[in-house]
Each structure stands twice: as C-alpha cells, then as structure tokens.
PDB file of C-alpha atoms in Angstrom:
ATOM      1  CA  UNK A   1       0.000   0.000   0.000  1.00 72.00           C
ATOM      2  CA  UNK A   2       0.952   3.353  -0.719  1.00 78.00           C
ATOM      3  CA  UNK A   3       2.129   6.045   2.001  1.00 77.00           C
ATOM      4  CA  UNK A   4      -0.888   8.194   1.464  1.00 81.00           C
ATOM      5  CA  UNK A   5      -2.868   4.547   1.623  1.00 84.00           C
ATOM      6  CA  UNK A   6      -1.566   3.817   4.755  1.00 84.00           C
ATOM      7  CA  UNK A   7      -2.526   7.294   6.758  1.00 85.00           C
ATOM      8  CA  UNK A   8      -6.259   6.976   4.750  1.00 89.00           C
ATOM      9  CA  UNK A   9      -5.893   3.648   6.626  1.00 90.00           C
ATOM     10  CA  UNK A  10      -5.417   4.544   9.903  1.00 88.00           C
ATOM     11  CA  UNK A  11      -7.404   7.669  10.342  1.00 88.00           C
ATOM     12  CA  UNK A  12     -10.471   5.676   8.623  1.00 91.00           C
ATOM     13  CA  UNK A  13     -10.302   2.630  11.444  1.00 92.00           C
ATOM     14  CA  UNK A  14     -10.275   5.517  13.978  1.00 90.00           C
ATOM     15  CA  UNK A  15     -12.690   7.488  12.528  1.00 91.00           C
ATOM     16  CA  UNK A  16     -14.999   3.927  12.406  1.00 93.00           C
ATOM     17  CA  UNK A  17     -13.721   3.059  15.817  1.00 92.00           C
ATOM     18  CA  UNK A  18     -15.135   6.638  17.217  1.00 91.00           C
ATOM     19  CA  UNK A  19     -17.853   6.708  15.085  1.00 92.00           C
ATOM     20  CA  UNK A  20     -19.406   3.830  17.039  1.00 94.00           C
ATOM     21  CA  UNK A  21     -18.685   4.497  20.202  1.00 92.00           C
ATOM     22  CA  UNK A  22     -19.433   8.437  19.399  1.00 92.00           C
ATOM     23  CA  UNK A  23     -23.506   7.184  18.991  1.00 93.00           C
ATOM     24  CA  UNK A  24     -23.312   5.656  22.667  1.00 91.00           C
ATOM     25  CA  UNK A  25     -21.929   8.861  24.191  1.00 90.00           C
ATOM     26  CA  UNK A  26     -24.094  11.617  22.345  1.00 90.00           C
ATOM     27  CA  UNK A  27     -27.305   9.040  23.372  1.00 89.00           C
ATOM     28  CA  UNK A  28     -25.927   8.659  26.762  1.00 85.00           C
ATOM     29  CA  UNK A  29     -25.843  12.459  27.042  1.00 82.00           C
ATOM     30  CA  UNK A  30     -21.873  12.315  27.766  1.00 81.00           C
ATOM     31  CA  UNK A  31     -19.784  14.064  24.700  1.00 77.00           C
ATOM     32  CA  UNK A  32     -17.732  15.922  27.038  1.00 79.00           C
ATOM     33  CA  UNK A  33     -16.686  12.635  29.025  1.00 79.00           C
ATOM     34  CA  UNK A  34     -14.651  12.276  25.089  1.00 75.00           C
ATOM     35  CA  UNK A  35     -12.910  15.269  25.685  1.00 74.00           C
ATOM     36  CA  UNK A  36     -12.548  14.095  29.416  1.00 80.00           C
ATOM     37  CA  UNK A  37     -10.590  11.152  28.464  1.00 79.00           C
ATOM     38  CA  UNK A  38      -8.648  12.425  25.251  1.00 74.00           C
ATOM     39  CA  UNK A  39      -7.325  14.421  27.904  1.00 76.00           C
ATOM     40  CA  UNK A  40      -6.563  12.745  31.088  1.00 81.00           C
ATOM     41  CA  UNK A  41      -5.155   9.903  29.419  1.00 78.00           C
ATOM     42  CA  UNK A  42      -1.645  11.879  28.630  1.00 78.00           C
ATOM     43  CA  UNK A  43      -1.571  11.607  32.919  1.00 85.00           C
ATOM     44  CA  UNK A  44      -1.200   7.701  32.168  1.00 84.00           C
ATOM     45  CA  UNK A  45       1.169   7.811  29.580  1.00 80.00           C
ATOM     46  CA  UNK A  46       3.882   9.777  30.990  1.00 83.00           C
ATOM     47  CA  UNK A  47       3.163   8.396  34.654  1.00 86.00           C
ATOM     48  CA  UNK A  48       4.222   4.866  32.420  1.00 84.00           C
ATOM     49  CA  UNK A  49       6.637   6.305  30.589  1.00 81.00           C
ATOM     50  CA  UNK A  50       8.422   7.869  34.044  1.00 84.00           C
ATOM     51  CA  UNK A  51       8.465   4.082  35.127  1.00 84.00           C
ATOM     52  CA  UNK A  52       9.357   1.993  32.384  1.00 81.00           C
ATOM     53  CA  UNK A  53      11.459   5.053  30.413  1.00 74.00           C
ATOM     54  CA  UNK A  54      10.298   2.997  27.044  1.00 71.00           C
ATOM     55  CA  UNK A  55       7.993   5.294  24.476  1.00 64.00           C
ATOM     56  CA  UNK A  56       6.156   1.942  23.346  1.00 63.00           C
ATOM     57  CA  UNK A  57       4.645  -0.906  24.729  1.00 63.00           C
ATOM     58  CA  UNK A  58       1.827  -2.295  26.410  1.00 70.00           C
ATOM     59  CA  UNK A  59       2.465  -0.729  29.427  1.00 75.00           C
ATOM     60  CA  UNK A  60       1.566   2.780  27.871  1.00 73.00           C
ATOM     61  CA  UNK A  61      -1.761   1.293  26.361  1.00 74.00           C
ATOM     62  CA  UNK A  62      -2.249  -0.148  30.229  1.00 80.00           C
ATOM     63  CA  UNK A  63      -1.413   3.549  31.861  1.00 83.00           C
ATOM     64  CA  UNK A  64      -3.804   5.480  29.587  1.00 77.00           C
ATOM     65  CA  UNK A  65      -6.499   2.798  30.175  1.00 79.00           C
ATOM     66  CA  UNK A  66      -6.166   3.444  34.314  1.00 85.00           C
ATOM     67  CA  UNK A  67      -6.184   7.092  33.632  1.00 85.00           C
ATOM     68  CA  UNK A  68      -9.092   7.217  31.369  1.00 81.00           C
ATOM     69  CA  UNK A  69     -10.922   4.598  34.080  1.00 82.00           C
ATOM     70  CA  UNK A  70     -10.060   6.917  36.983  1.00 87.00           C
ATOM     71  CA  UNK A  71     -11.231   9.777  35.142  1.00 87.00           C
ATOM     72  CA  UNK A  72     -14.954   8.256  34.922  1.00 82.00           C
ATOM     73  CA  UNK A  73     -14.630   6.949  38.480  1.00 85.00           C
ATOM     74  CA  UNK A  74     -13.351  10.629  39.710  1.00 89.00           C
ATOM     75  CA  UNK A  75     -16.411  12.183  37.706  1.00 85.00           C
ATOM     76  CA  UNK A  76     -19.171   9.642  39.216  1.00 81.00           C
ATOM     77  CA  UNK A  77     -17.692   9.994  42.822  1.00 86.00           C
ATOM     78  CA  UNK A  78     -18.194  14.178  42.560  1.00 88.00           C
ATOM     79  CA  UNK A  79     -21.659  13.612  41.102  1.00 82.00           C
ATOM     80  CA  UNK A  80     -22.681  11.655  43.676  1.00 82.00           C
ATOM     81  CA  UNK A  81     -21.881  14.010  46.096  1.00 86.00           C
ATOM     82  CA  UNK A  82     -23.521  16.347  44.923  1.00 85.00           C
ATOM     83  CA  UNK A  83     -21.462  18.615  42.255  1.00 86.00           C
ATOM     84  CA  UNK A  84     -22.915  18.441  38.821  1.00 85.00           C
ATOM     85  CA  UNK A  85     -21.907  16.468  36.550  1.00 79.00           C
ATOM     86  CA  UNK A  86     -21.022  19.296  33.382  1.00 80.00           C
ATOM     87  CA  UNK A  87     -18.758  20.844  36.520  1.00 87.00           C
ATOM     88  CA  UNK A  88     -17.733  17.157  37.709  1.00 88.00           C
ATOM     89  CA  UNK A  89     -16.066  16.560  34.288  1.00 86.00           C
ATOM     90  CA  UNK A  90     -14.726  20.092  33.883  1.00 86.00           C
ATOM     91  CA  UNK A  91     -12.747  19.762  37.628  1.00 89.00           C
ATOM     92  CA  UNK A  92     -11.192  15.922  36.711  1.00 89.00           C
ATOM     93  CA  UNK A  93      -9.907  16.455  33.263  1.00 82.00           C
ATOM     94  CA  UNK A  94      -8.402  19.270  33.534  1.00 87.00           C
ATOM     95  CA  UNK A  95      -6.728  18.816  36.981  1.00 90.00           C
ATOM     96  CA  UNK A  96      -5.480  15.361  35.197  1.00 89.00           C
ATOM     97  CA  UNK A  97      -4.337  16.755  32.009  1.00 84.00           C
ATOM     98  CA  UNK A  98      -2.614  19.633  33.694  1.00 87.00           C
ATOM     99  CA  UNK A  99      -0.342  17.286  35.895  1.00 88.00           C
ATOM    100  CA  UNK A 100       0.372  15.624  32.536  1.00 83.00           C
ATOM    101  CA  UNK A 101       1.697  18.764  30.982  1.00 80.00           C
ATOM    102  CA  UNK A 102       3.641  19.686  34.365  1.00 84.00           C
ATOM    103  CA  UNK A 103       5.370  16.193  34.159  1.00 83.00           C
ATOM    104  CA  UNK A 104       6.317  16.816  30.817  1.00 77.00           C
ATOM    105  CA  UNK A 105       7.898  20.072  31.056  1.00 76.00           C
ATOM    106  CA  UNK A 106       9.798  18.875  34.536  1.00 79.00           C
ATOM    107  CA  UNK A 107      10.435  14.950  34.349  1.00 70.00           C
ATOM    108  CA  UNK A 108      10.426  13.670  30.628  1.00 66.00           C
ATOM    109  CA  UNK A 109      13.353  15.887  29.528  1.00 58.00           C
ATOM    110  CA  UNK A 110      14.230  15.191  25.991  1.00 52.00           C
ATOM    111  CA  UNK A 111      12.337  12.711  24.717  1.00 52.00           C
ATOM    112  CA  UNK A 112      10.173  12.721  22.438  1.00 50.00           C
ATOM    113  CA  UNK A 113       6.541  13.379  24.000  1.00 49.00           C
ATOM    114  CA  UNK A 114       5.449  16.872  23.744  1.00 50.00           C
ATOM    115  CA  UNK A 115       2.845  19.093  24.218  1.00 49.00           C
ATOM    116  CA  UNK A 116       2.141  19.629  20.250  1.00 50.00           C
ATOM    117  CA  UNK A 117       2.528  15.842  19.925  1.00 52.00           C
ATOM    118  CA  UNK A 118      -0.160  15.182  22.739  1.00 52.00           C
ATOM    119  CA  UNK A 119      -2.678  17.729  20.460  1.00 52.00           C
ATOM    120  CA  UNK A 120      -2.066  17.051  17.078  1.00 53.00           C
ATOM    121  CA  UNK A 121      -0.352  13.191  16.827  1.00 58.00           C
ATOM    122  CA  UNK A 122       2.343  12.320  14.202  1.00 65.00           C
ATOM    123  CA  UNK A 123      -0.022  10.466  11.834  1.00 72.00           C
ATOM    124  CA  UNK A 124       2.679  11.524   9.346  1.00 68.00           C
ATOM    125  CA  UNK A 125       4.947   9.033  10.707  1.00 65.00           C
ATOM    126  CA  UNK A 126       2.450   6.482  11.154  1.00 70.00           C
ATOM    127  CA  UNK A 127       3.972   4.379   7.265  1.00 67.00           C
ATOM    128  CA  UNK A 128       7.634   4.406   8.730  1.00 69.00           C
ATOM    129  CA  UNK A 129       6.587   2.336  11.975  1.00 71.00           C
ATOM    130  CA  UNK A 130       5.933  -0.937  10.795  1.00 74.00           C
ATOM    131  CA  UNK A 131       5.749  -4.282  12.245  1.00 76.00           C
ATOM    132  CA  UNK A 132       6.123  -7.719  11.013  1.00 75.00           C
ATOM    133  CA  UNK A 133       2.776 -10.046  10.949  1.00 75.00           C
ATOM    134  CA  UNK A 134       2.536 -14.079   9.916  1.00 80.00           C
ATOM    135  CA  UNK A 135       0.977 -14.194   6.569  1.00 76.00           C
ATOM    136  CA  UNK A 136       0.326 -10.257   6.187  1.00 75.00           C
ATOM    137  CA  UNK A 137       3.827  -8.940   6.224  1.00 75.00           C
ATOM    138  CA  UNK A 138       4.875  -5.341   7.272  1.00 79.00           C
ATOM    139  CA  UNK A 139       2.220  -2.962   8.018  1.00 82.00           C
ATOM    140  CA  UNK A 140       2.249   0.719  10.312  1.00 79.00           C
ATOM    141  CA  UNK A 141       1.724  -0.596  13.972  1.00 79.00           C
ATOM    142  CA  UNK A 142      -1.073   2.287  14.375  1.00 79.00           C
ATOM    143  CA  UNK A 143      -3.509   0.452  11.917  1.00 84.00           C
ATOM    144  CA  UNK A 144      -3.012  -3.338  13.617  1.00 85.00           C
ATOM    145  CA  UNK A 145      -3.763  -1.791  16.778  1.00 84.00           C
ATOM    146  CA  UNK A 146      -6.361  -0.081  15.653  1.00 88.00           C
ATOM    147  CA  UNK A 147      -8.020  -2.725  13.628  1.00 90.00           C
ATOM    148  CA  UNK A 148      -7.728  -4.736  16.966  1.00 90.00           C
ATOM    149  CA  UNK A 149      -9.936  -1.735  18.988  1.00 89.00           C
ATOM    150  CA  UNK A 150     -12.102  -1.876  16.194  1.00 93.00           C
ATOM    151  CA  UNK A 151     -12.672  -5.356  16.336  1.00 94.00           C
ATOM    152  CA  UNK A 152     -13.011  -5.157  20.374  1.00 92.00           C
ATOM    153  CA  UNK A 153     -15.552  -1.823  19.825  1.00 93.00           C
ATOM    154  CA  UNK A 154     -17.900  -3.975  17.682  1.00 94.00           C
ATOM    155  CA  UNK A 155     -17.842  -7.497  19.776  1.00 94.00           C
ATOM    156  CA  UNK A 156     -18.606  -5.131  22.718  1.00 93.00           C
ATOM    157  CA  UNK A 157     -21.562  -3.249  20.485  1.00 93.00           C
ATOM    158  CA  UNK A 158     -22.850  -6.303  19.491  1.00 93.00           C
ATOM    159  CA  UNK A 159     -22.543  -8.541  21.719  1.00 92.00           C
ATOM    160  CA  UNK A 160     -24.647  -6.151  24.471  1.00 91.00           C
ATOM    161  CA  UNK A 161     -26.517  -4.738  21.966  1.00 91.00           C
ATOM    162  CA  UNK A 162     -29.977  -4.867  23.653  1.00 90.00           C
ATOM    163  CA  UNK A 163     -28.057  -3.901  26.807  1.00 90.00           C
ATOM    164  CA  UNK A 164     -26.929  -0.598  25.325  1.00 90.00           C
ATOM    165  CA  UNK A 165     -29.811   0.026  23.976  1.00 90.00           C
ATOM    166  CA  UNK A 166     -32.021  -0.435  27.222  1.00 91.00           C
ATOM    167  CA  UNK A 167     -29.210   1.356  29.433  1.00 89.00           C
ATOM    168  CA  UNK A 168     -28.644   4.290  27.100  1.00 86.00           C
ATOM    169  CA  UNK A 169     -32.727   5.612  27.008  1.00 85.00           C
ATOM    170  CA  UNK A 170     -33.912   4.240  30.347  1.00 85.00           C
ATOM    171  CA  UNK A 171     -31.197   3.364  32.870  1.00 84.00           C
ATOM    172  CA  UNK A 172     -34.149   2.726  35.782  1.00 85.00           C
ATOM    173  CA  UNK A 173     -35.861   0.503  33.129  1.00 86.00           C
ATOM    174  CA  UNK A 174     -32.610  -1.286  32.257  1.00 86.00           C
ATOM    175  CA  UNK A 175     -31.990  -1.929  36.756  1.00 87.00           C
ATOM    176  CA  UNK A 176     -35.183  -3.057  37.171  1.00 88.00           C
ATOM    177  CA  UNK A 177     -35.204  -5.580  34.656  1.00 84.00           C
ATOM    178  CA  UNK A 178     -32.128  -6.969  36.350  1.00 87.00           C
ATOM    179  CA  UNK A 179     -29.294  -5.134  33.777  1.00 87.00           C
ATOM    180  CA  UNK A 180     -25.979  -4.090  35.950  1.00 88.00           C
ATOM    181  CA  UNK A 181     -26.627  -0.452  35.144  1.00 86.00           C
ATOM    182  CA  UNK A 182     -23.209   0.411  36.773  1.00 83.00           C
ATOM    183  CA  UNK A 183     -20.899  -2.181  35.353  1.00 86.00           C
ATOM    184  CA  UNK A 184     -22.224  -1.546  31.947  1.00 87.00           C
ATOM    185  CA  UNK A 185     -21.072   2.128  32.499  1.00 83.00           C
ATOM    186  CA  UNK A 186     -17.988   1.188  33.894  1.00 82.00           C
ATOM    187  CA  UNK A 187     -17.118  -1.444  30.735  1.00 86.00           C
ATOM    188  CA  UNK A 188     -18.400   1.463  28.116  1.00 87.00           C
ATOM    189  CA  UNK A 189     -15.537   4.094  30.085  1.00 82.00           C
ATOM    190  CA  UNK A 190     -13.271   1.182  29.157  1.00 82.00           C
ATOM    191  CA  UNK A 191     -14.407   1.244  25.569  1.00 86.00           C
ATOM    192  CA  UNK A 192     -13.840   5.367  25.615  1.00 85.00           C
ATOM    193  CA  UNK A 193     -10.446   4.740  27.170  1.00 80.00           C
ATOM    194  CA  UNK A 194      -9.070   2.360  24.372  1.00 82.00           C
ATOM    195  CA  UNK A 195     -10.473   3.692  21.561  1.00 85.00           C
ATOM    196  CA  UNK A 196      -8.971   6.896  22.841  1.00 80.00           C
ATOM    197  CA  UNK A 197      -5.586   5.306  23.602  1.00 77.00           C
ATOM    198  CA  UNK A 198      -5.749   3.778  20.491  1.00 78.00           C
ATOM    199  CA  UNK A 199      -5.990   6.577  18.284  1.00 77.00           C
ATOM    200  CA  UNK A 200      -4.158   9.368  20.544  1.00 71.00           C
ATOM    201  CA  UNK A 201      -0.275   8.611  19.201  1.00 65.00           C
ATOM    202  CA  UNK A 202      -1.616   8.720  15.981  1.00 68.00           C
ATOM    203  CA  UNK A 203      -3.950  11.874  15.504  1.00 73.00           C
ATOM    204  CA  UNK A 204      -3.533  13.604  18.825  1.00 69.00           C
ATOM    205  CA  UNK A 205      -6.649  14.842  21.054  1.00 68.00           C
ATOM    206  CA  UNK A 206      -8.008  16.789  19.321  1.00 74.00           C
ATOM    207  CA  UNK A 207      -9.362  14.764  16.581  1.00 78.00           C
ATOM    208  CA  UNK A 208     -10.572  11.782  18.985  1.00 82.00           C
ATOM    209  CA  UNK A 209     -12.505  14.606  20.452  1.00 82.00           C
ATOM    210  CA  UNK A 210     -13.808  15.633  17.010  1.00 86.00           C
ATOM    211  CA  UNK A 211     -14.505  12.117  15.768  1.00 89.00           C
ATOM    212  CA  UNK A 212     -15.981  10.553  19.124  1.00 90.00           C
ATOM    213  CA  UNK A 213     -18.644  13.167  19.061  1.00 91.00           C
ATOM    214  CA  UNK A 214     -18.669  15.186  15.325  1.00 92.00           C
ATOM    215  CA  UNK A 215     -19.521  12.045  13.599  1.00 94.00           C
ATOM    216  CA  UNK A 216     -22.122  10.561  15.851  1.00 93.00           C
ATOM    217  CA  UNK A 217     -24.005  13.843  16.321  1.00 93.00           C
ATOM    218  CA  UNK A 218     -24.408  14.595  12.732  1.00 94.00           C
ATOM    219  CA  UNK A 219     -25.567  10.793  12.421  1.00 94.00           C
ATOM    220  CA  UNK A 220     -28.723  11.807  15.154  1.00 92.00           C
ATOM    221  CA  UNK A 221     -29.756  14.246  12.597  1.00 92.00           C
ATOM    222  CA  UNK A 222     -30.297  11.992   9.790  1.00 92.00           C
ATOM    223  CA  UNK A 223     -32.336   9.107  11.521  1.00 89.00           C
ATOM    224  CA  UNK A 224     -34.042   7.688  14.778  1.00 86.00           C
ATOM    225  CA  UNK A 225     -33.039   4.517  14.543  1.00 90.00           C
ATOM    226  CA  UNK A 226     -30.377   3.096  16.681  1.00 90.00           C
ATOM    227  CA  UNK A 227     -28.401   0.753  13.902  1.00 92.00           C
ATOM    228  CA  UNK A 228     -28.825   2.847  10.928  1.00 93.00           C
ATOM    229  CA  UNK A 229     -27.014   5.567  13.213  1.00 94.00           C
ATOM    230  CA  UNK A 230     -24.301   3.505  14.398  1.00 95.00           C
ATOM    231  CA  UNK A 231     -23.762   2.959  10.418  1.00 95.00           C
ATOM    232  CA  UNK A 232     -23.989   6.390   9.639  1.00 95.00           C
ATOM    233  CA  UNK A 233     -21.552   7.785  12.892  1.00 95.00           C
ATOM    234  CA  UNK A 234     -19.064   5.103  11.302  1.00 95.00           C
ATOM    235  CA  UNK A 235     -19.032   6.282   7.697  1.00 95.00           C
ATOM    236  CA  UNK A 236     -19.101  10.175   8.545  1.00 95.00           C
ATOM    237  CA  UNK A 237     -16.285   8.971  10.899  1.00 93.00           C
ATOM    238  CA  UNK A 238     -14.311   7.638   7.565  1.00 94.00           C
ATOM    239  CA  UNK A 239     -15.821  10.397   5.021  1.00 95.00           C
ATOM    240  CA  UNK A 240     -14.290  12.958   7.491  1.00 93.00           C
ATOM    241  CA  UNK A 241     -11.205  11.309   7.740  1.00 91.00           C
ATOM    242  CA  UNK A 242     -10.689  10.910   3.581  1.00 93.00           C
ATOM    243  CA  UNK A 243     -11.889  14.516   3.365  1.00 94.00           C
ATOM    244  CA  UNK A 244      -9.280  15.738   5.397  1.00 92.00           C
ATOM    245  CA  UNK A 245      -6.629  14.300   4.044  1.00 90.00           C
ATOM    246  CA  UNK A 246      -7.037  15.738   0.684  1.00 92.00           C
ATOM    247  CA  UNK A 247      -7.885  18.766   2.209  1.00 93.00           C
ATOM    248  CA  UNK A 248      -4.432  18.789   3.637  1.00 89.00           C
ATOM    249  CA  UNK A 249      -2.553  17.990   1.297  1.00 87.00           C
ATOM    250  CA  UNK A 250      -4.207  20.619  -0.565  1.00 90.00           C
ATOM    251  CA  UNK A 251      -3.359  23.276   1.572  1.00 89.00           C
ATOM    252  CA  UNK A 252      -0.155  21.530   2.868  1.00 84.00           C
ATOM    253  CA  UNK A 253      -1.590  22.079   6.150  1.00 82.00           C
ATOM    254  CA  UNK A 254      -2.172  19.743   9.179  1.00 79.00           C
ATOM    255  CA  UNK A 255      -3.797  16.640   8.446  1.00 82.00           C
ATOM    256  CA  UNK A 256      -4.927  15.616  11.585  1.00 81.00           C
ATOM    257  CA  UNK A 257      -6.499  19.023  12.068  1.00 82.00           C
ATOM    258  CA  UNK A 258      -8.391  19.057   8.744  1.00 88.00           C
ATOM    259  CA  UNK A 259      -9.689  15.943   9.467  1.00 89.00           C
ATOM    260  CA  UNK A 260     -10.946  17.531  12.827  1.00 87.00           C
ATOM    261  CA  UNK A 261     -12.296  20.340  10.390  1.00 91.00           C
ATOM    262  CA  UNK A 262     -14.192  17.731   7.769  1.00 93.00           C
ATOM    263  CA  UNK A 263     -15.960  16.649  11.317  1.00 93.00           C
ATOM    264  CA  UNK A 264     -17.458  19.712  11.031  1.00 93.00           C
ATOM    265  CA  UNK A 265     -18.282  20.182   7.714  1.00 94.00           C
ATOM    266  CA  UNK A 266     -19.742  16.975   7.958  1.00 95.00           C
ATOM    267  CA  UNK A 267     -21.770  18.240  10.701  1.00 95.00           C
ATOM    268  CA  UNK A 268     -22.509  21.553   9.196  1.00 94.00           C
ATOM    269  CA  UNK A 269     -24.263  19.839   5.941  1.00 93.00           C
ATOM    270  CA  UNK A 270     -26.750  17.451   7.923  1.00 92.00           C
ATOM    271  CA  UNK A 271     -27.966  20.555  10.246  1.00 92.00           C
ATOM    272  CA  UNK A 272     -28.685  22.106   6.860  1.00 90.00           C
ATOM    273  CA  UNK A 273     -30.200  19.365   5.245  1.00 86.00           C
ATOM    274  CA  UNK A 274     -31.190  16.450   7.290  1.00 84.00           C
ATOM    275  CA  UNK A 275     -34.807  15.778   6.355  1.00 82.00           C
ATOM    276  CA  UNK A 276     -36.167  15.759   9.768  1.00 75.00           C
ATOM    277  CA  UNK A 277     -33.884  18.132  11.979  1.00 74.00           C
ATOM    278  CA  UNK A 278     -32.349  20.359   9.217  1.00 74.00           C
ATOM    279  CA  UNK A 279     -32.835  23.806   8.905  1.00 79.00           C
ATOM    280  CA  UNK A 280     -34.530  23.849   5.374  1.00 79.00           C
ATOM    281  CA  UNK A 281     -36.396  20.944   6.172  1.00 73.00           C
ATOM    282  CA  UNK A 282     -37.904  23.246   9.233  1.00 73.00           C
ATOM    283  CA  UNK A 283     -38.892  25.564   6.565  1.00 74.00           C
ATOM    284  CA  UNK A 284     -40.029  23.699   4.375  1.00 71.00           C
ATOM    285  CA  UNK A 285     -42.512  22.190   6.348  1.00 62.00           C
ATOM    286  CA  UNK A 286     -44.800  25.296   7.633  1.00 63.00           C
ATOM    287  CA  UNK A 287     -44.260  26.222   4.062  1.00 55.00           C
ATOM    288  CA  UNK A 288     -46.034  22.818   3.115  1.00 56.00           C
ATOM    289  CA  UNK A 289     -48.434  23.130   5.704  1.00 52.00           C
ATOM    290  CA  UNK A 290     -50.032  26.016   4.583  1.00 48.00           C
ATOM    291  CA  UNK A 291     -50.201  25.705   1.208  1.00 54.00           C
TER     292      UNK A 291
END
C-alpha cells in the first residue's frame, strides 16, 4: 500500500472506531466525558513512561487505560456528592491533564513526548513504523492496533446490543429488569479509554474529540433509529477522515487538524439538510403546511 494509503488507513479505522462508540456517548448524554478522556489519558502515559522510560509498549496502552478509568470513576464519585456532573467533568480532566503537561515540562526531559505531539499526533509518521505479521507482512503498527480496537468496539456493540440500547434511554428501566446499570457504564468508560488510547499517538486529542462526538451527532440528525445511526456515525467517521486528508494535502496544512475540520463540515451539511432536523427541512414544512 501506498504512504498516502496507509494514513487513509489509519485515520479511517479511527474514525470507524469513534464513530461507534461516538452514537453511545451523544445518546448517553456524555460528549464531554470524550474530551474528558482524550485528555486525562496523557496523565497515564507519561506516569508509564516515568516508570518503564520505554515510548512503546503495552504498558503505555495499560497507563492510559487506568487514567481514562479513573477519570470516569473521579467524575461519578463528585456527582454523587452532589457537584454536577457538566462541573464534575470540567474539575477531573483538567486537573489530570494539567499534571500531565507539568510532568512533561519537569520529568520527561528530551524525549520525544510533547505538548504539540499530545494535540495534534504524528499520523505523518504512522507508514515508517511498521511491524512484522505471519501471513500479512509489514504494516504501520497504528492500523493493527487499531483494527484490533475496532474489532473489540464492535464485539462489545454487538454482543450487548440490547443492553446498550435499554441502558442508554432508560437506565431505571434497564436496573429493574435486572441489567448491571453500573458495570455496563464502567465497561463502556473502558471502551472510551481504548479507543482513545488507540488513536491518541496517531492523531492527537483533538481529533478523537472531534470524531468521538462530530460524527455521531451529525448521524442523530439523519435518523431515529439506533443501527442505521451507528452505520452512519461510522461512515461520517471515515468520510471525514478521507476529506481531510485531501484537504491537507491541498493546503499543505495539518492533516490531523483538517480531518478535525471535515468533522465539522460533515456536521454543518446534515444541520442544513437532514430531512427531519435540518434547517430547510424546518422551513419547508410550515411552508407545506399552509399551502
């Protein structure tokens, strides 16, 4: 595959990756627990790489994972006593994500994990780190892992499908028919954490933020129905991600941050035109009525 192939690659599986999960977190009424964790899981990587002093590995995937857990567990513990939740998220992240930065700029010294790194990613380098797989070959690291998330997101989607479903409109519903209301939260944090993990070397924060939530609202324009918005979430997720690049490469600009910007073009076009929710279909309507 070619090296523009290989970055389509990768930004696609995290745009589908997102996409999915995206629909769960606009539905659960939780967008800004994505920005939460794209965050607060920087805390986890430098905390591993302070002990292991090793850039790669499993024990940075493990570290961002714990942060991105104790994030949601920080966030429920203040809401149950009594701060609200908007202020709950607000308080965690940033406290985590600021001791991040400060152990950068005081511990980590000269490697190479910065501050524009943690924002943006290097999904320009993604091609030239490669490993070697039994009867595949050589392909970028980035898009194995990620092709592993993805196939872990949709298992999980699947799998609990009518569980998601019942917990994500009526949590008291979902208890009293005997669902664990609490450990499904607690396993879909998980699914936040590595999908946003996964994809934060790559692309940097700021477009898991864009693609966990961009995507999935533009999908709850379109359509009511839970599967046909899952599909949709997961191909704005990739038409975003395309989009970007060519946008890019265009105006030999950031890719990661025009894909961020297709998120929102994306979004843009179905508040203008969905046929239920748009704005012309709002007009349209009276207009229809009273003729």
């Amino acid at each position: 595959m070619s090296y523009a192939g290989w970055i389509l690659l990768t930004a696609s599986l995290v745009g589908l990756s997102s996409g999915l999960i995206g629909v769960l977190l606009i539905l659960r009424r939780m967008a800004m627990m994505a920005d939460a964790i794209s965050h607060s899981v920087l805390l986890g990587i430098v905390v591993a790489y302070l002990v292991t002093r090793e850039l790669s590995g499993v024990h940075m995937l493990i570290g961002a994972i714990a942060a991105g857990l104790l994030t949601a567990i920080l966030v429920q513990w203040f809401h149950a006593r009594g701060v609200q939740q908007e202020a709950s998220i607000g308080i965690v992240f940033t406290t985590l994500f600021a001791i991040g930065v400060v152990l950068i700029a005081t511990k980590v010294g000269n490697a190479h994990l910065d501050i524009r790194h943690t924002l943006m990613g290097e999904i320009t380098f993604i091609p030239w780190e490669k490993i070697e797989l039994p009867w595949i070959g050589s392909i970028p690291e980035a898009v194995f892992i990620l092709a592993i998330v993805l196939f872990v997101v949709l298992v999980a989607i699947i799998g609990f499908y009518k569980e998601w479903k019942i917990t994500s409109f009526d949590p008291a519903l979902a208890a009293s028919l005997g669902i664990p209301v609490v450990f499904m939260h607690y396993i879909f944090m998980s699914l936040v954490s590595v999908t946003s993990v996964a994809a934060f070397d790559a692309v940097g924060a700021i477009l898991v933020v864009a693609m966990l939530i961009t995507p999935a609202s533009a999908a709850y324009l379109w359509t009511d129905r839970l599967l046909v918005m899952f599909a949709l979430s997961a191909l704005f997720g990739v038409l975003s991600a395309v989009m970007g690049y060519y946008i890019a490469a265009w105006l030999d600009t950031s890719i990661s941050g025009s894909m961020a910007f297709s998120t929102g073009v994306v979004f843009a076009v179905s508040f203008i035109c969905s046929p239920r929710h748009g704005v012309i279909a709002k007009y349209v309507r009276p207009a229809k009525a009273l003729s």
